[in-house]
PDB file of C-alpha atoms in Angstrom:
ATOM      1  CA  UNK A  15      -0.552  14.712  11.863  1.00 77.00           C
ATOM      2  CA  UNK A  16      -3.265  15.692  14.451  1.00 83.00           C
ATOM      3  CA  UNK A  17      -6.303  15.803  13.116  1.00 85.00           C
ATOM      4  CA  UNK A  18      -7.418  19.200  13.994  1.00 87.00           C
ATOM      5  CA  UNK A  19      -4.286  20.433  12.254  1.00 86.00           C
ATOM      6  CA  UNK A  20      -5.258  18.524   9.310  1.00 88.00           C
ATOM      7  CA  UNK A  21      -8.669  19.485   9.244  1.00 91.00           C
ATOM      8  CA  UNK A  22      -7.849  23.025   9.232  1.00 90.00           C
ATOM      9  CA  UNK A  23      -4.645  22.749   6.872  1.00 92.00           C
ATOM     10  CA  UNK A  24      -8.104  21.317   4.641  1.00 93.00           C
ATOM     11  CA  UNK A  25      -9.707  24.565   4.798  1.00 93.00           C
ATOM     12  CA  UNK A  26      -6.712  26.334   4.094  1.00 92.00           C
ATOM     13  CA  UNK A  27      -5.793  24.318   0.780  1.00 93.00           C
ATOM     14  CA  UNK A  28     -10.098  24.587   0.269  1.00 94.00           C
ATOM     15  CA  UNK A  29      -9.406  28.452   0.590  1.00 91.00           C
ATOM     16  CA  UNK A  30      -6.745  28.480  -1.359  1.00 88.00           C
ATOM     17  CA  UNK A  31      -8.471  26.628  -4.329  1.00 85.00           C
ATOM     18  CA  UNK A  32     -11.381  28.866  -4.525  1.00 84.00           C
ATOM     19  CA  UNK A  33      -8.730  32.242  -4.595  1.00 84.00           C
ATOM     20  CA  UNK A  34      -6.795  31.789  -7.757  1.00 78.00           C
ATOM     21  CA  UNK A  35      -4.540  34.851  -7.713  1.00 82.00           C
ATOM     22  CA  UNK A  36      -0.869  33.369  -9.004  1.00 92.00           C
ATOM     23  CA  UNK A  37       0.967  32.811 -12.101  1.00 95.00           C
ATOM     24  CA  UNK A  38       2.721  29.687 -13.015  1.00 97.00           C
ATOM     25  CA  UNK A  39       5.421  28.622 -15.037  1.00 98.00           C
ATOM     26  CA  UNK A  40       4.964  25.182 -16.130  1.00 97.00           C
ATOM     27  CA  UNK A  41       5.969  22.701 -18.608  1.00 97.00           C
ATOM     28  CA  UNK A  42       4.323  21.733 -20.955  1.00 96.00           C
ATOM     29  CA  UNK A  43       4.699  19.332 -23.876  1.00 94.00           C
ATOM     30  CA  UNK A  44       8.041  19.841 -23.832  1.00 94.00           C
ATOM     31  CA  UNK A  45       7.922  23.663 -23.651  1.00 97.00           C
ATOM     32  CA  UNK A  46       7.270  26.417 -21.237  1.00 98.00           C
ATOM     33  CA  UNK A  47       4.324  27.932 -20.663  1.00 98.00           C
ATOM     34  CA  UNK A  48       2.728  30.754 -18.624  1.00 97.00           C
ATOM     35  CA  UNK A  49      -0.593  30.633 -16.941  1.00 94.00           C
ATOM     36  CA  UNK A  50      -2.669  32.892 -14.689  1.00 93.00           C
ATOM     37  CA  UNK A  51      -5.169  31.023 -12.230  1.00 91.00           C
ATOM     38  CA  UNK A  52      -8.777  32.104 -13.304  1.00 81.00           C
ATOM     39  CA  UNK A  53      -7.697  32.984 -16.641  1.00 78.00           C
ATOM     40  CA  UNK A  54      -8.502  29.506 -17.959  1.00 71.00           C
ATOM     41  CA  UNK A  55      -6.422  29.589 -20.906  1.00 78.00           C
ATOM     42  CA  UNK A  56      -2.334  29.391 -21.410  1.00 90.00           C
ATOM     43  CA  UNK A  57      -0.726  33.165 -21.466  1.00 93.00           C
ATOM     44  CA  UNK A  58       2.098  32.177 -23.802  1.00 95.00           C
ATOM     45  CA  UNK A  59       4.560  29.148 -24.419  1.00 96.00           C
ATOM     46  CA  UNK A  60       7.747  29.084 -24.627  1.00 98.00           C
ATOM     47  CA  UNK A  61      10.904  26.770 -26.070  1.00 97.00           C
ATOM     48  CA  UNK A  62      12.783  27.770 -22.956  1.00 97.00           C
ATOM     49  CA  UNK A  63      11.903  27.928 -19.536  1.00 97.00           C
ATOM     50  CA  UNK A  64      13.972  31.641 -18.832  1.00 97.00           C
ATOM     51  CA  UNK A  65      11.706  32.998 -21.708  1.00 97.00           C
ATOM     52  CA  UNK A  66       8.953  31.878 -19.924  1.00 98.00           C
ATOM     53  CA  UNK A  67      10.149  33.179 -16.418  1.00 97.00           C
ATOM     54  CA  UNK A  68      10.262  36.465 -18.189  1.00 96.00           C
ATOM     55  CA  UNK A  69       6.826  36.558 -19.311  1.00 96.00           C
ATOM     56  CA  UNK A  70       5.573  35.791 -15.926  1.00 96.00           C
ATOM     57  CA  UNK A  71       7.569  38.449 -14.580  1.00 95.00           C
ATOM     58  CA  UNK A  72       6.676  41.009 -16.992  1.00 95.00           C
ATOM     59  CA  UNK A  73       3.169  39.799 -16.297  1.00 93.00           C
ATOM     60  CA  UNK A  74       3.877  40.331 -12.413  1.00 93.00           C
ATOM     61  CA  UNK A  75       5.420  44.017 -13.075  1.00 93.00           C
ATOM     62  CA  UNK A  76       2.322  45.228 -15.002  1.00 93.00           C
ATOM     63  CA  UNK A  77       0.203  44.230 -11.773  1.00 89.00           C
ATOM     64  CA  UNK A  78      -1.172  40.912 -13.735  1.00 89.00           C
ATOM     65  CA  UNK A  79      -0.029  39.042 -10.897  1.00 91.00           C
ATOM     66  CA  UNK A  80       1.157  39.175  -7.164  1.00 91.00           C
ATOM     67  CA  UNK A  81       3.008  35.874  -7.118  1.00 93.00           C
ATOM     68  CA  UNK A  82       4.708  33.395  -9.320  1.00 96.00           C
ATOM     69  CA  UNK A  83       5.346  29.831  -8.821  1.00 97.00           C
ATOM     70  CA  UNK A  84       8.071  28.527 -10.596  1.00 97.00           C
ATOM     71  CA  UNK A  85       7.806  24.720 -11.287  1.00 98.00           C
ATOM     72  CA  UNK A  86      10.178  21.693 -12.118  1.00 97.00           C
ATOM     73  CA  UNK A  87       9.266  19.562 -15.031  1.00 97.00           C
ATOM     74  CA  UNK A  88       6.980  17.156 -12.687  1.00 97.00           C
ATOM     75  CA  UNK A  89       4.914  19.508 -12.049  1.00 97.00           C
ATOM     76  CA  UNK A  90       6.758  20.513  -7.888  1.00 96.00           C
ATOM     77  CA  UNK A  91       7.564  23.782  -7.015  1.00 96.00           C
ATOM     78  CA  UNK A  92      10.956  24.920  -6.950  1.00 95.00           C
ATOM     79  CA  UNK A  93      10.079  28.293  -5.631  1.00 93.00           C
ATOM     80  CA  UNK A  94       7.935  31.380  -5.214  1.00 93.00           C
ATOM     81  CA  UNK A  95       8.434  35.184  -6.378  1.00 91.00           C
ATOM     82  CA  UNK A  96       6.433  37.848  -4.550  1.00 90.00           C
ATOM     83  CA  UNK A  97       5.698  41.088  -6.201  1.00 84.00           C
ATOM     84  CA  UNK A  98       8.870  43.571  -5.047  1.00 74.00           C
ATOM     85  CA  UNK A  99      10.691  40.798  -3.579  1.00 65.00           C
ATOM     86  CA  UNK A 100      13.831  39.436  -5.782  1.00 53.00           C
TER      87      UNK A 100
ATOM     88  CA  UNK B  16     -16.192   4.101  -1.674  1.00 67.00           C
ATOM     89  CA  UNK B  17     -17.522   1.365  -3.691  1.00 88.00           C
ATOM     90  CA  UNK B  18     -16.151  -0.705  -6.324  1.00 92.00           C
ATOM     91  CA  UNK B  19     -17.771   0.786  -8.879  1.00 91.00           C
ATOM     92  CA  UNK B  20     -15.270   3.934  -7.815  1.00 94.00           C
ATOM     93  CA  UNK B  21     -12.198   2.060  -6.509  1.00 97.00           C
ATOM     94  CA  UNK B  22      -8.918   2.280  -8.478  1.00 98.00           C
ATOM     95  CA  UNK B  23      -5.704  -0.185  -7.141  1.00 97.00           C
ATOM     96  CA  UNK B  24      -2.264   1.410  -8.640  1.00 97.00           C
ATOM     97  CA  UNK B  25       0.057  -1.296  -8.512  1.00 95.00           C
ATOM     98  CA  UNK B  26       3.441   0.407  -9.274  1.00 93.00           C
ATOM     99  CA  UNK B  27       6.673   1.265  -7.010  1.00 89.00           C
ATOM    100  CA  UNK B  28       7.275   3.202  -4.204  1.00 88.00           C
ATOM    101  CA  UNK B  29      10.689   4.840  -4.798  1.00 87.00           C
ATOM    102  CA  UNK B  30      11.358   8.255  -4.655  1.00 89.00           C
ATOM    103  CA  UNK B  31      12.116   8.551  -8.186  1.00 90.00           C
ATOM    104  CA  UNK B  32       9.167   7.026  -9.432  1.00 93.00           C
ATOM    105  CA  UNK B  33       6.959   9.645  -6.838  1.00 95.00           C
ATOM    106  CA  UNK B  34       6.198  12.461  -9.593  1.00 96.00           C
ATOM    107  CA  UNK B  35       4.359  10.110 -11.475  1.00 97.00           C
ATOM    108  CA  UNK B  36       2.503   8.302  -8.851  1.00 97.00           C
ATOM    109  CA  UNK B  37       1.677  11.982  -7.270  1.00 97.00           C
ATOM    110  CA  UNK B  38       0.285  12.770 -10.815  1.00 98.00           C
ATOM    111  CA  UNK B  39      -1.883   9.799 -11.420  1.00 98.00           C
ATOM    112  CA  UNK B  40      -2.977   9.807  -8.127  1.00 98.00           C
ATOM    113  CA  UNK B  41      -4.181  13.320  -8.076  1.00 98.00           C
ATOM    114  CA  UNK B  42      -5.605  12.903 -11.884  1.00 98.00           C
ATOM    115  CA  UNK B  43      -7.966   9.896 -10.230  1.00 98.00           C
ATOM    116  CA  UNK B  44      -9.414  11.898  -7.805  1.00 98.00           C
ATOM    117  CA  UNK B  45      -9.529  14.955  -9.823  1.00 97.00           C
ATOM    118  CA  UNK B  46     -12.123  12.445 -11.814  1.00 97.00           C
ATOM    119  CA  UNK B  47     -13.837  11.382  -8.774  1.00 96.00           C
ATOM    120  CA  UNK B  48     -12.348   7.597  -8.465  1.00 97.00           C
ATOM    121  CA  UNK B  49     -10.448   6.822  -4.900  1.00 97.00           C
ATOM    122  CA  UNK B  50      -7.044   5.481  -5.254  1.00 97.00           C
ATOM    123  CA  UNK B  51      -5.761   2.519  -3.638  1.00 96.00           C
ATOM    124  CA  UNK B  52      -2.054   1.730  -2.917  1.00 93.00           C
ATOM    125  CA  UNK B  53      -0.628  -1.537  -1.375  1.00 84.00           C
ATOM    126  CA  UNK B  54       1.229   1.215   0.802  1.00 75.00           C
ATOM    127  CA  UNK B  55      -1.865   2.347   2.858  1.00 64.00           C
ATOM    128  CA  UNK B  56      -3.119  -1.512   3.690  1.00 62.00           C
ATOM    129  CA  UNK B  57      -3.622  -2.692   7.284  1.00 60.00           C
ATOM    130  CA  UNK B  58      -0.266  -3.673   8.769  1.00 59.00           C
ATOM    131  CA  UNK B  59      -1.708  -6.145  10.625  1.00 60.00           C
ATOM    132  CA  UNK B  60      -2.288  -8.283   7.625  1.00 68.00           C
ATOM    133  CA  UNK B  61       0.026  -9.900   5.321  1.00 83.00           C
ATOM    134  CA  UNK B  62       1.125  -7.885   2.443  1.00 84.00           C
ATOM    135  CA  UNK B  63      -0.405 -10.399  -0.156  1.00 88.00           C
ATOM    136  CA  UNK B  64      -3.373 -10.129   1.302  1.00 91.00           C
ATOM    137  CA  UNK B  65      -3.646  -6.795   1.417  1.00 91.00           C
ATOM    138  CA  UNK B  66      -2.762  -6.110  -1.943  1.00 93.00           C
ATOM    139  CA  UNK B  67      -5.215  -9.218  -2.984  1.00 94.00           C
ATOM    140  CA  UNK B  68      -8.207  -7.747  -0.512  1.00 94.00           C
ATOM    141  CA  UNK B  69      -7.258  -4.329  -3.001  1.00 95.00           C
ATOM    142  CA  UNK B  70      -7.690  -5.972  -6.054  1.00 96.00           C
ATOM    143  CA  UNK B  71     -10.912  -7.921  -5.278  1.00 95.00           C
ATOM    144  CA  UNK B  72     -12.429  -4.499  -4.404  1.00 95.00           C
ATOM    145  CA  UNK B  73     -11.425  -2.404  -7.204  1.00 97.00           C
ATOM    146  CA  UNK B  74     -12.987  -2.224 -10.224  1.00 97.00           C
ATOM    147  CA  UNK B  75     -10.122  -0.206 -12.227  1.00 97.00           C
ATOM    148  CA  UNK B  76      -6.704  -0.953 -12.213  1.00 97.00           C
ATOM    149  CA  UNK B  77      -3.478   0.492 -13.246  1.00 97.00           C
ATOM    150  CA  UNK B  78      -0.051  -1.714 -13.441  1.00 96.00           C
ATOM    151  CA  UNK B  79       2.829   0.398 -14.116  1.00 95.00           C
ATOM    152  CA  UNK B  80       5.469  -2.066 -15.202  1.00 92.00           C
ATOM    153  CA  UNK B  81       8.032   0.593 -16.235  1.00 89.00           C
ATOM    154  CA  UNK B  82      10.678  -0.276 -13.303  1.00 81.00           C
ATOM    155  CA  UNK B  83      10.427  -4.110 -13.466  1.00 75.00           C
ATOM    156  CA  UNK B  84      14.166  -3.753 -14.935  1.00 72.00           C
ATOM    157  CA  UNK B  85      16.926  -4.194 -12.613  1.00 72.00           C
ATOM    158  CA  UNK B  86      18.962  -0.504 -12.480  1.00 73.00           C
ATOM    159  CA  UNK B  87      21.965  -2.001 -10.461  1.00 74.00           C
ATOM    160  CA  UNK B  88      24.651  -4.970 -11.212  1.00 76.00           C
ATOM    161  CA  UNK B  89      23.692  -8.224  -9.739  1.00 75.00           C
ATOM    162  CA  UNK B  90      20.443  -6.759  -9.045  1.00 74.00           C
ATOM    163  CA  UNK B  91      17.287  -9.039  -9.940  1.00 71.00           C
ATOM    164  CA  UNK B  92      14.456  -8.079 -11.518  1.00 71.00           C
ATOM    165  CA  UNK B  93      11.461  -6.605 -10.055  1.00 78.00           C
ATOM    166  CA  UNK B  94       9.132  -9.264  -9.619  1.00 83.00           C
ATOM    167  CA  UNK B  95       6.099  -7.749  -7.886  1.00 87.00           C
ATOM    168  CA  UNK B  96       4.253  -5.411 -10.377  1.00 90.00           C
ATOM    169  CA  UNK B  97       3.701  -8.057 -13.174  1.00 90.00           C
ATOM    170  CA  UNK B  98       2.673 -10.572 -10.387  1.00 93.00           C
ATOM    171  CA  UNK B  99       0.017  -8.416  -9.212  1.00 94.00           C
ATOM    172  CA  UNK B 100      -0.966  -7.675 -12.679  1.00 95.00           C
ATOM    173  CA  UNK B 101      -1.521 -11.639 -12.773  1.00 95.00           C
ATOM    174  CA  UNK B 102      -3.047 -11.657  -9.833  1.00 96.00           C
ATOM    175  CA  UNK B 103      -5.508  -8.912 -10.938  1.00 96.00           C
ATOM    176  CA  UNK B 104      -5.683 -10.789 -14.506  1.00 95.00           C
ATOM    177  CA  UNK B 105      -6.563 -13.736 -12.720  1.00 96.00           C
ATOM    178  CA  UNK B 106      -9.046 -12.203 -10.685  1.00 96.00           C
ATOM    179  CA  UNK B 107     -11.373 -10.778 -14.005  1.00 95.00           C
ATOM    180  CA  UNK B 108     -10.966 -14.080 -15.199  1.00 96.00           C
ATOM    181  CA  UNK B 109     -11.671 -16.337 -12.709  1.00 96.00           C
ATOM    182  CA  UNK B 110     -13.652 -13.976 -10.135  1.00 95.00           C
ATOM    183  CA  UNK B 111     -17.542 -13.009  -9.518  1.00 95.00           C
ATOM    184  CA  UNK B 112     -19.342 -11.654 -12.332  1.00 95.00           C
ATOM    185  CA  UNK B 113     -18.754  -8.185 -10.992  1.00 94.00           C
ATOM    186  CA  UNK B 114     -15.224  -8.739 -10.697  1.00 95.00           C
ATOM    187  CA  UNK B 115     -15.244  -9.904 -14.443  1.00 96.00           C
ATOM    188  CA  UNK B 116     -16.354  -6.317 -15.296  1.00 94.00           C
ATOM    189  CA  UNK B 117     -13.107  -5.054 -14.383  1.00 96.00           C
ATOM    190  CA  UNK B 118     -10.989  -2.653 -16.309  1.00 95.00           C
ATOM    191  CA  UNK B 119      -7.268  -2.447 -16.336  1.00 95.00           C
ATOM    192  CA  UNK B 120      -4.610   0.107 -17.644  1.00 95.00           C
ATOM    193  CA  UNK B 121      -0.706  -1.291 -18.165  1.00 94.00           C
ATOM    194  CA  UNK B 122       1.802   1.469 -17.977  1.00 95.00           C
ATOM    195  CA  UNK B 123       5.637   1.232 -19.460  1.00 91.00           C
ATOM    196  CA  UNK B 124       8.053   4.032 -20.246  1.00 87.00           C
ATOM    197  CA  UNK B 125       9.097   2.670 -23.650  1.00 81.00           C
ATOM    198  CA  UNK B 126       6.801   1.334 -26.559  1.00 78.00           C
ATOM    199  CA  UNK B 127       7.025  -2.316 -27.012  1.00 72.00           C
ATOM    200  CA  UNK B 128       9.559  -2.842 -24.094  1.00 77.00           C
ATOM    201  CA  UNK B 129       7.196  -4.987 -22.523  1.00 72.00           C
ATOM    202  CA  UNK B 130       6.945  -8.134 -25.142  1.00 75.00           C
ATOM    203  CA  UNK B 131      10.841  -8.533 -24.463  1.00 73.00           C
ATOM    204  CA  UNK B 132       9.895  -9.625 -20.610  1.00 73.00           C
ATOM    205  CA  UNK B 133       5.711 -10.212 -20.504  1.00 77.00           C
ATOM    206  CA  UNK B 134       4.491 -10.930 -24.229  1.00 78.00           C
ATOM    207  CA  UNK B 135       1.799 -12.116 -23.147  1.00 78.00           C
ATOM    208  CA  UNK B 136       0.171  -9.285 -21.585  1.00 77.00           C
ATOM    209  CA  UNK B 137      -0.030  -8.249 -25.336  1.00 78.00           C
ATOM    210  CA  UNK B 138      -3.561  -7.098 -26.893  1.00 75.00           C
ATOM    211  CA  UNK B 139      -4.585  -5.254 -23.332  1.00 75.00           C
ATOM    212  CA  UNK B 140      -4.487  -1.207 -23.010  1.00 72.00           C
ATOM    213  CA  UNK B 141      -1.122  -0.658 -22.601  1.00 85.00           C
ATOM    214  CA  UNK B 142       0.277   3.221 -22.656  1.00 93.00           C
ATOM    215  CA  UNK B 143       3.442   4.468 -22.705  1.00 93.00           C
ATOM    216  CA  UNK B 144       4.474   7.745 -19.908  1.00 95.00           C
ATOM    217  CA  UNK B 145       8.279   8.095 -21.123  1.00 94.00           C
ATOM    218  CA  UNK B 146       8.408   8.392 -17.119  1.00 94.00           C
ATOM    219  CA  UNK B 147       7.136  11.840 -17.603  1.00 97.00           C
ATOM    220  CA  UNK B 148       4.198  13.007 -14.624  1.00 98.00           C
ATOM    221  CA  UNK B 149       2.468  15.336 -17.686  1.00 98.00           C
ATOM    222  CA  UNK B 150       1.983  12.249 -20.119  1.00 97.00           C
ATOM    223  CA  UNK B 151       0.833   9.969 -17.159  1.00 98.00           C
ATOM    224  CA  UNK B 152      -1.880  12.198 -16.554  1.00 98.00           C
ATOM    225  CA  UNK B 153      -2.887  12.226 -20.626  1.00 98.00           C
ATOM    226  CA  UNK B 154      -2.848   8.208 -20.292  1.00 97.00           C
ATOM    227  CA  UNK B 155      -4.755   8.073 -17.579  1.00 98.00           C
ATOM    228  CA  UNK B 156      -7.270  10.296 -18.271  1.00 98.00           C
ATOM    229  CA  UNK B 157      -7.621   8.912 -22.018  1.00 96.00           C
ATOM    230  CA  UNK B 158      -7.976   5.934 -20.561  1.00 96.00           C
ATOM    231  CA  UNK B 159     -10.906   6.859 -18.127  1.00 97.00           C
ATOM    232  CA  UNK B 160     -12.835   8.500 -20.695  1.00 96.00           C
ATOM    233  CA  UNK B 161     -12.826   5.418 -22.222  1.00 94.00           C
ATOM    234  CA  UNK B 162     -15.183   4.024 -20.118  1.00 91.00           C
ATOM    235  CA  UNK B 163     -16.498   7.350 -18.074  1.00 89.00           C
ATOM    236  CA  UNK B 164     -17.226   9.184 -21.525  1.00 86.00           C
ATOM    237  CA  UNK B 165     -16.503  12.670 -23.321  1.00 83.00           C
ATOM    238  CA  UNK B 166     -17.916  14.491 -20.246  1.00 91.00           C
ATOM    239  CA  UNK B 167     -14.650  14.523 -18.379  1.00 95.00           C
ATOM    240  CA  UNK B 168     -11.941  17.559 -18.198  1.00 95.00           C
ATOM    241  CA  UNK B 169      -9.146  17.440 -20.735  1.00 95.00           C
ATOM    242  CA  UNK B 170      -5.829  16.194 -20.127  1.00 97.00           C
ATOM    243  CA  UNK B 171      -4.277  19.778 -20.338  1.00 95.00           C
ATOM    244  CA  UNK B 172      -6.774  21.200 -17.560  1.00 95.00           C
ATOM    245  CA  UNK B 173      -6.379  18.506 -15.440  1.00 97.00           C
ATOM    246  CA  UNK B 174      -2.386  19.051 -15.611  1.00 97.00           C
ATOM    247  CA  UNK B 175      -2.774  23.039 -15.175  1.00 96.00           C
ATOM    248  CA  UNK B 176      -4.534  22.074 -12.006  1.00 96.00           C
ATOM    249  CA  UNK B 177      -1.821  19.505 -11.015  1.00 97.00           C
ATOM    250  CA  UNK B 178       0.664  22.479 -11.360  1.00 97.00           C
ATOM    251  CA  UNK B 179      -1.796  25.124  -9.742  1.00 96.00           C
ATOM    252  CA  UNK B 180      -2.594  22.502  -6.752  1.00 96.00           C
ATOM    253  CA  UNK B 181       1.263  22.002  -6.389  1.00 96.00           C
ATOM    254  CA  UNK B 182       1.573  25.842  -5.667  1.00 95.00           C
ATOM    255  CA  UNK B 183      -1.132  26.134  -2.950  1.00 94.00           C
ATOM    256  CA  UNK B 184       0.588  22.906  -1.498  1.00 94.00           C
ATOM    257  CA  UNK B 185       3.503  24.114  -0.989  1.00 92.00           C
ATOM    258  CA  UNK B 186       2.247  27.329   0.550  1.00 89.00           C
ATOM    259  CA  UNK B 187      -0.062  25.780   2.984  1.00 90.00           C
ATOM    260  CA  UNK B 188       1.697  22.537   3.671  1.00 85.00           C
ATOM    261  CA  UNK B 189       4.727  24.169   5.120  1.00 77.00           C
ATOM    262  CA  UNK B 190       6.595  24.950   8.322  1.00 64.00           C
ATOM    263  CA  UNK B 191       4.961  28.216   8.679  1.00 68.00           C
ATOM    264  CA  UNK B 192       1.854  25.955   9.972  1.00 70.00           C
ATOM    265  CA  UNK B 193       3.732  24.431  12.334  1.00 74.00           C
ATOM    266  CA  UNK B 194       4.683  21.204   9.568  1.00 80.00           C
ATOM    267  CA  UNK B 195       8.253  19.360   9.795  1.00 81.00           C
ATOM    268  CA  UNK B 196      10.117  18.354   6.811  1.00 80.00           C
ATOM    269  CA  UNK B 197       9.023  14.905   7.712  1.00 84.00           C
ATOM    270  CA  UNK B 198       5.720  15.597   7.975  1.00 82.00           C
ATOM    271  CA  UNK B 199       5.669  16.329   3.979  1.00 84.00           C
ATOM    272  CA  UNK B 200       7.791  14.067   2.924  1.00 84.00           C
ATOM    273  CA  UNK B 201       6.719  10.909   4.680  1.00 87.00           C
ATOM    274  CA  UNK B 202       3.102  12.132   4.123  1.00 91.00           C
ATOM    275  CA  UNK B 203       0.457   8.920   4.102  1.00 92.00           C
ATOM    276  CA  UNK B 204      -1.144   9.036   0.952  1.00 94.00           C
ATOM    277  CA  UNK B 205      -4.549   9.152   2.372  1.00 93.00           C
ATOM    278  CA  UNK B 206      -3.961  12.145   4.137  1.00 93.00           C
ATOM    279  CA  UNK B 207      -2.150  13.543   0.691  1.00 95.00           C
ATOM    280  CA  UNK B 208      -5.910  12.849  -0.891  1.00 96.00           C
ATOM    281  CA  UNK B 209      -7.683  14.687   2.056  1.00 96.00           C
ATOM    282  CA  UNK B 210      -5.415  17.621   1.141  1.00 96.00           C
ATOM    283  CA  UNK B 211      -6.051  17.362  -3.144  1.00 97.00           C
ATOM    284  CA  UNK B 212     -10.461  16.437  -2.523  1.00 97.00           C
ATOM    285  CA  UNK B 213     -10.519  19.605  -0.141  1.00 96.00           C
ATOM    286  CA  UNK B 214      -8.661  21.684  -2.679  1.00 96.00           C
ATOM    287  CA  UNK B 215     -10.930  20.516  -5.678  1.00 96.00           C
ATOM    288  CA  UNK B 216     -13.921  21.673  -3.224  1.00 95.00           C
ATOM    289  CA  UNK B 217     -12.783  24.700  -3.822  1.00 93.00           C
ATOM    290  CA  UNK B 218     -11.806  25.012  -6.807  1.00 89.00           C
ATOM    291  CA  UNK B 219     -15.296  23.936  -7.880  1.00 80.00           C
ATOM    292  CA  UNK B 220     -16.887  25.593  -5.915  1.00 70.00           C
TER     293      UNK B 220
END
């Protein structure tokens, strides 16, 4: 990777640390859970990951959130929701 | 970074054994310590020596034994993780009086798997992930605090910010800047710990 890309691809993930604005679904101990960055603390959990999806997008339609990352197990992403975008 | 700092991870380089190596390796610099692989040594040297020039610098350790077993027919076992945990063994033992400081953490996916192979590793730290990237992190972490003290994040936080790191990485490290699929995948790991220690910075900041 060239290092000016790298460097600023740094201050973009540096950026993006500091903002905390999304909501994740994670697991968690063999649950679900919901979190909101910032928040600190774990919104709900869940035996099921689609309960948990629904939290986080009952969360996101009562303007709690603009985004939601959906993760795997390990901790990836499998995707992204935006606010008004299915 | 000095010894006093340096962690080797002696473990495999598969694809399915990735989650947990990206989740120890971000939980270790999430804690301040700098990871060292076997993967990122100078090409130009022997791989032995590498890995032994790793070990002689690093005053932690951890040995993930958990894929020593053969998964195919007429496959052999997998030789190389317990003989660098000898190696590194041999080095506390036998090695300066700094080196003899060292600490080491042996990782398995099953309890008590290991005396059926390596019984006589038995009576060290050894801490079972169940090959799961959220319990690697608890073992790990447990394990530093050990030695670092109660000062350190929890477990829990550190995986929220695993997860919460994951999302910004996959928004920024993507082919909207100009990335390939490659470029991700095949990733060196010391640029993958550029991207996590500027993403702390700001998350601490």
């Amino acid at each position: 990777m060239d290092e000016q890309v790298r460097i600023n691809l740094g201050q973009l993930l540096r950026n993006a640390g500091a903002s905390g604005n999304k909501a994740h679904v994670i697991s968690k101990e063999g649950n679900w859970a919901v979190f909101k960055e910032g928040a600190g603390r774990i919104l709900g959990e869940f035996p099921t990951r689609i309960l948990a999806i629904n939290k986080a997008r009952e969360l996101m339609r009562t303007g709690g959130t603009e985004m939601i990352v959906l993760h795997r197990q390990d901790g990836s992403v499998e995707r992204v929701q935006v606010a008004n975008q299915r | 970074m000095p010894f006093e700092n340096n962690v080797f991870i002696n473990c495999p380089f598969d694809k399915e054994y990735k989650p947990i190596l990206k989740a120890v390796f971000f939980c270790l610099i999430y804690l301040d310590f700098n990871p060292l692989l076997s993967e990122t040594t100078n090409s130009a040297s022997s791989r032995i020596s590498g890995i032994q020039n790793l070990i002689e610098k690093s005053k932690y350790s951890i040995h993930d034994l958990s894929r020593m077993k053969s998964t195919r027919k007429n496959e052999l076992a997998r030789f190389n993780m317990p003989f660098e945990l000898g190696m590194d063994m041999g080095c506390r033992r036998f090695g300066t009086e700094i080196q003899k400081q060292k600490f080491m953490l042996i990782l398995d996916k099953e309890r008590y798997r290991y005396q059926q192979s390596i019984s006589d590793i038995s009576g060290n730290d050894i801490a079972i992930h169940d090959d799961s990237p959220e319990k690697a992190i608890r073992q790990v972490r447990n394990w530093i605090r050990k030695f670092a003290g109660d000062q350190i994040d929890s477990a829990n936080k550190i995986w929220l910010h695993f997860n919460e790191f994951n999302g910004d990485f996959y928004e920024v490290i993507s082919p909207q800047n100009m990335l390939t699929d490659a470029d991700v995948s095949e990733m060196p790991w010391s640029e993958f710990a550029f991207f996590i220690q500027e993403w702390i910075k700001g998350k601490k900041k």
